[in-house]
Amino acid sequence: MPAVNLVLPDQMPDHRRNAVSEGVHLALVEEFGVPRNGKFHMVSTYNPAGTQVDGTFLGVPRGPNFSMIQIFVMDGHSEGEKRNLIRKIRANLLAEASLTPEDLFINIVDSPKENWFCMVK
C-alpha cells in the first residue's frame, strides 16, 4: 500500500482536510488499484507564516491553500501511470476540496520492495 504524507495549511477546516485525504485515496484506488480499505495517510498542518516557500516557486503562484502531497510507493509504476494519478488527484481535489492545481505540490517517491518494512519478525 502507498504511504501518503499530506501537509496542509492549519487554517483549512477539518472537512476540507478530510476531503483532501479522501480525494487522494480515491485516485490511488482508481489509478493504482489500491484497496478501498488500504488508506495510510499522515496528515500534518503548517502555519503559512512559518514557511519558507517562495510564492512563485517554479513559476507557479502559491496561495493560502498551498498543500504538499507526498506519495511513497513501491517501484513498478510507469511514468504514464504516475501522470494519470496526478491528473486524477488534481481533478478530485478541485471537485471535492476546492483546491486548484496552483494550490498543489505533488511528489511521488518510489523505492524497491525491500525498502518497505511494516512488520519485522
mmCIF file of C-alpha atoms in Angstrom:
data_model
loop_
_atom_site.group_PDB
_atom_site.id
_atom_site.type_symbol
_atom_site.label_atom_id
_atom_site.label_comp_id
_atom_site.label_asym_id
_atom_site.label_seq_id
_atom_site.Cartn_x
_atom_site.Cartn_y
_atom_site.Cartn_z
ATOM 1 C CA MET A 1 0.000 0.000 0.000
ATOM 2 C CA PRO A 2 1.219 3.508 -0.658
ATOM 3 C CA ALA A 3 2.019 5.712 2.326
ATOM 4 C CA VAL A 4 0.791 9.274 1.927
ATOM 5 C CA ASN A 5 2.031 12.369 3.705
ATOM 6 C CA LEU A 6 -0.308 15.372 3.491
ATOM 7 C CA VAL A 7 0.950 18.775 4.636
ATOM 8 C CA LEU A 8 -1.980 21.193 4.716
ATOM 9 C CA PRO A 9 -2.477 24.771 5.934
ATOM 10 C CA ASP A 10 -3.616 24.940 9.541
ATOM 11 C CA GLN A 11 -6.481 27.300 8.666
ATOM 12 C CA MET A 12 -8.010 24.658 6.374
ATOM 13 C CA PRO A 13 -11.207 23.342 8.027
ATOM 14 C CA ASP A 14 -11.308 19.689 9.059
ATOM 15 C CA HIS A 15 -13.957 18.792 6.475
ATOM 16 C CA ARG A 16 -11.659 20.064 3.690
ATOM 17 C CA ARG A 17 -8.655 18.197 5.133
ATOM 18 C CA ASN A 18 -10.763 15.046 5.107
ATOM 19 C CA ALA A 19 -11.807 15.784 1.512
ATOM 20 C CA VAL A 20 -8.141 16.109 0.502
ATOM 21 C CA SER A 21 -7.288 12.762 2.091
ATOM 22 C CA GLU A 22 -10.285 11.074 0.523
ATOM 23 C CA GLY A 23 -9.629 12.607 -2.916
ATOM 24 C CA VAL A 24 -6.036 11.377 -2.893
ATOM 25 C CA HIS A 25 -7.083 7.920 -1.739
ATOM 26 C CA LEU A 26 -9.823 7.562 -4.356
ATOM 27 C CA ALA A 27 -7.289 8.451 -7.055
ATOM 28 C CA LEU A 28 -4.945 5.753 -5.711
ATOM 29 C CA VAL A 29 -7.817 3.241 -5.730
ATOM 30 C CA GLU A 30 -8.751 4.082 -9.320
ATOM 31 C CA GLU A 31 -5.310 4.558 -10.847
ATOM 32 C CA PHE A 32 -3.008 2.259 -8.840
ATOM 33 C CA GLY A 33 -5.512 -0.426 -7.766
ATOM 34 C CA VAL A 34 -5.076 0.254 -4.059
ATOM 35 C CA PRO A 35 -7.781 -1.498 -1.990
ATOM 36 C CA ARG A 36 -10.565 0.813 -0.801
ATOM 37 C CA ASN A 37 -9.697 -0.090 2.798
ATOM 38 C CA GLY A 38 -5.959 0.465 2.197
ATOM 39 C CA LYS A 39 -5.715 4.107 3.276
ATOM 40 C CA PHE A 40 -2.489 5.008 5.125
ATOM 41 C CA HIS A 41 -2.272 8.807 5.397
ATOM 42 C CA MET A 42 -0.350 11.004 7.784
ATOM 43 C CA VAL A 43 -1.841 14.497 7.913
ATOM 44 C CA SER A 44 0.067 17.419 9.345
ATOM 45 C CA THR A 45 -0.631 21.118 9.268
ATOM 46 C CA TYR A 46 1.526 24.180 8.973
ATOM 47 C CA ASN A 47 1.206 27.865 9.749
ATOM 48 C CA PRO A 48 1.772 29.790 6.485
ATOM 49 C CA ALA A 49 3.673 32.475 8.406
ATOM 50 C CA GLY A 50 6.226 29.842 9.422
ATOM 51 C CA THR A 51 7.054 28.522 5.954
ATOM 52 C CA GLN A 52 9.941 29.244 3.640
ATOM 53 C CA VAL A 53 8.160 28.616 0.315
ATOM 54 C CA ASP A 54 8.601 31.168 -2.451
ATOM 55 C CA GLY A 55 5.168 32.358 -3.557
ATOM 56 C CA THR A 56 6.082 31.736 -7.197
ATOM 57 C CA PHE A 57 8.350 28.668 -6.902
ATOM 58 C CA LEU A 58 8.932 27.177 -10.380
ATOM 59 C CA GLY A 59 6.851 29.995 -11.864
ATOM 60 C CA VAL A 60 3.626 28.786 -10.248
ATOM 61 C CA PRO A 61 1.785 31.210 -7.945
ATOM 62 C CA ARG A 62 1.156 29.777 -4.486
ATOM 63 C CA GLY A 63 -1.757 30.950 -2.368
ATOM 64 C CA PRO A 64 -3.003 30.419 1.172
ATOM 65 C CA ASN A 65 -4.267 26.896 0.363
ATOM 66 C CA PHE A 66 -0.830 25.605 -0.680
ATOM 67 C CA SER A 67 -0.831 21.870 0.057
ATOM 68 C CA MET A 68 2.001 19.382 -0.304
ATOM 69 C CA ILE A 69 1.209 15.759 -1.081
ATOM 70 C CA GLN A 70 3.937 13.113 -0.959
ATOM 71 C CA ILE A 71 3.065 9.593 -2.026
ATOM 72 C CA PHE A 72 5.500 6.806 -1.223
ATOM 73 C CA VAL A 73 5.063 3.733 -3.439
ATOM 74 C CA MET A 74 6.954 0.587 -4.368
ATOM 75 C CA ASP A 75 8.757 0.568 -7.716
ATOM 76 C CA GLY A 76 6.781 -0.631 -10.685
ATOM 77 C CA HIS A 77 4.558 2.234 -11.799
ATOM 78 C CA SER A 78 5.244 3.734 -15.210
ATOM 79 C CA GLU A 79 5.602 7.433 -15.907
ATOM 80 C CA GLY A 80 2.181 7.345 -17.596
ATOM 81 C CA GLU A 81 0.554 5.746 -14.560
ATOM 82 C CA LYS A 82 2.075 8.396 -12.309
ATOM 83 C CA ARG A 83 0.895 11.213 -14.583
ATOM 84 C CA ASN A 84 -2.616 9.735 -14.635
ATOM 85 C CA LEU A 85 -2.564 9.538 -10.836
ATOM 86 C CA ILE A 86 -1.567 13.192 -10.565
ATOM 87 C CA ARG A 87 -4.294 14.227 -13.019
ATOM 88 C CA LYS A 88 -6.878 12.252 -11.045
ATOM 89 C CA ILE A 89 -5.734 13.743 -7.730
ATOM 90 C CA ARG A 90 -5.973 17.257 -9.174
ATOM 91 C CA ALA A 91 -9.465 16.605 -10.540
ATOM 92 C CA ASN A 92 -10.663 15.045 -7.269
ATOM 93 C CA LEU A 93 -9.274 17.851 -5.123
ATOM 94 C CA LEU A 94 -10.730 20.563 -7.334
ATOM 95 C CA ALA A 95 -14.163 18.898 -7.158
ATOM 96 C CA GLU A 96 -14.150 17.805 -3.514
ATOM 97 C CA ALA A 97 -11.855 20.249 -1.686
ATOM 98 C CA SER A 98 -11.899 23.325 -3.989
ATOM 99 C CA LEU A 99 -8.112 23.158 -4.425
ATOM 100 C CA THR A 100 -6.702 24.362 -7.731
ATOM 101 C CA PRO A 101 -3.596 22.916 -9.421
ATOM 102 C CA GLU A 102 -1.710 26.018 -8.214
ATOM 103 C CA ASP A 103 -2.534 25.014 -4.626
ATOM 104 C CA LEU A 104 -0.877 21.606 -5.037
ATOM 105 C CA PHE A 105 2.660 20.295 -4.929
ATOM 106 C CA ILE A 106 2.562 16.545 -5.559
ATOM 107 C CA ASN A 107 5.631 14.336 -5.224
ATOM 108 C CA ILE A 108 5.675 10.595 -5.905
ATOM 109 C CA VAL A 109 8.566 8.772 -4.285
ATOM 110 C CA ASP A 110 9.149 5.186 -5.356
ATOM 111 C CA SER A 111 11.548 2.682 -3.881
ATOM 112 C CA PRO A 112 12.190 -1.050 -4.146
ATOM 113 C CA LYS A 113 10.026 -3.506 -2.228
ATOM 114 C CA GLU A 114 12.923 -4.474 0.031
ATOM 115 C CA ASN A 115 12.925 -0.931 1.451
ATOM 116 C CA TRP A 116 9.419 -1.342 2.892
ATOM 117 C CA PHE A 117 9.170 -2.708 6.421
ATOM 118 C CA CYS A 118 5.739 -2.653 8.011
ATOM 119 C CA MET A 119 6.291 -5.521 10.398
ATOM 120 C CA VAL A 120 9.631 -7.087 11.255
ATOM 121 C CA LYS A 121 9.684 -10.543 12.847
#
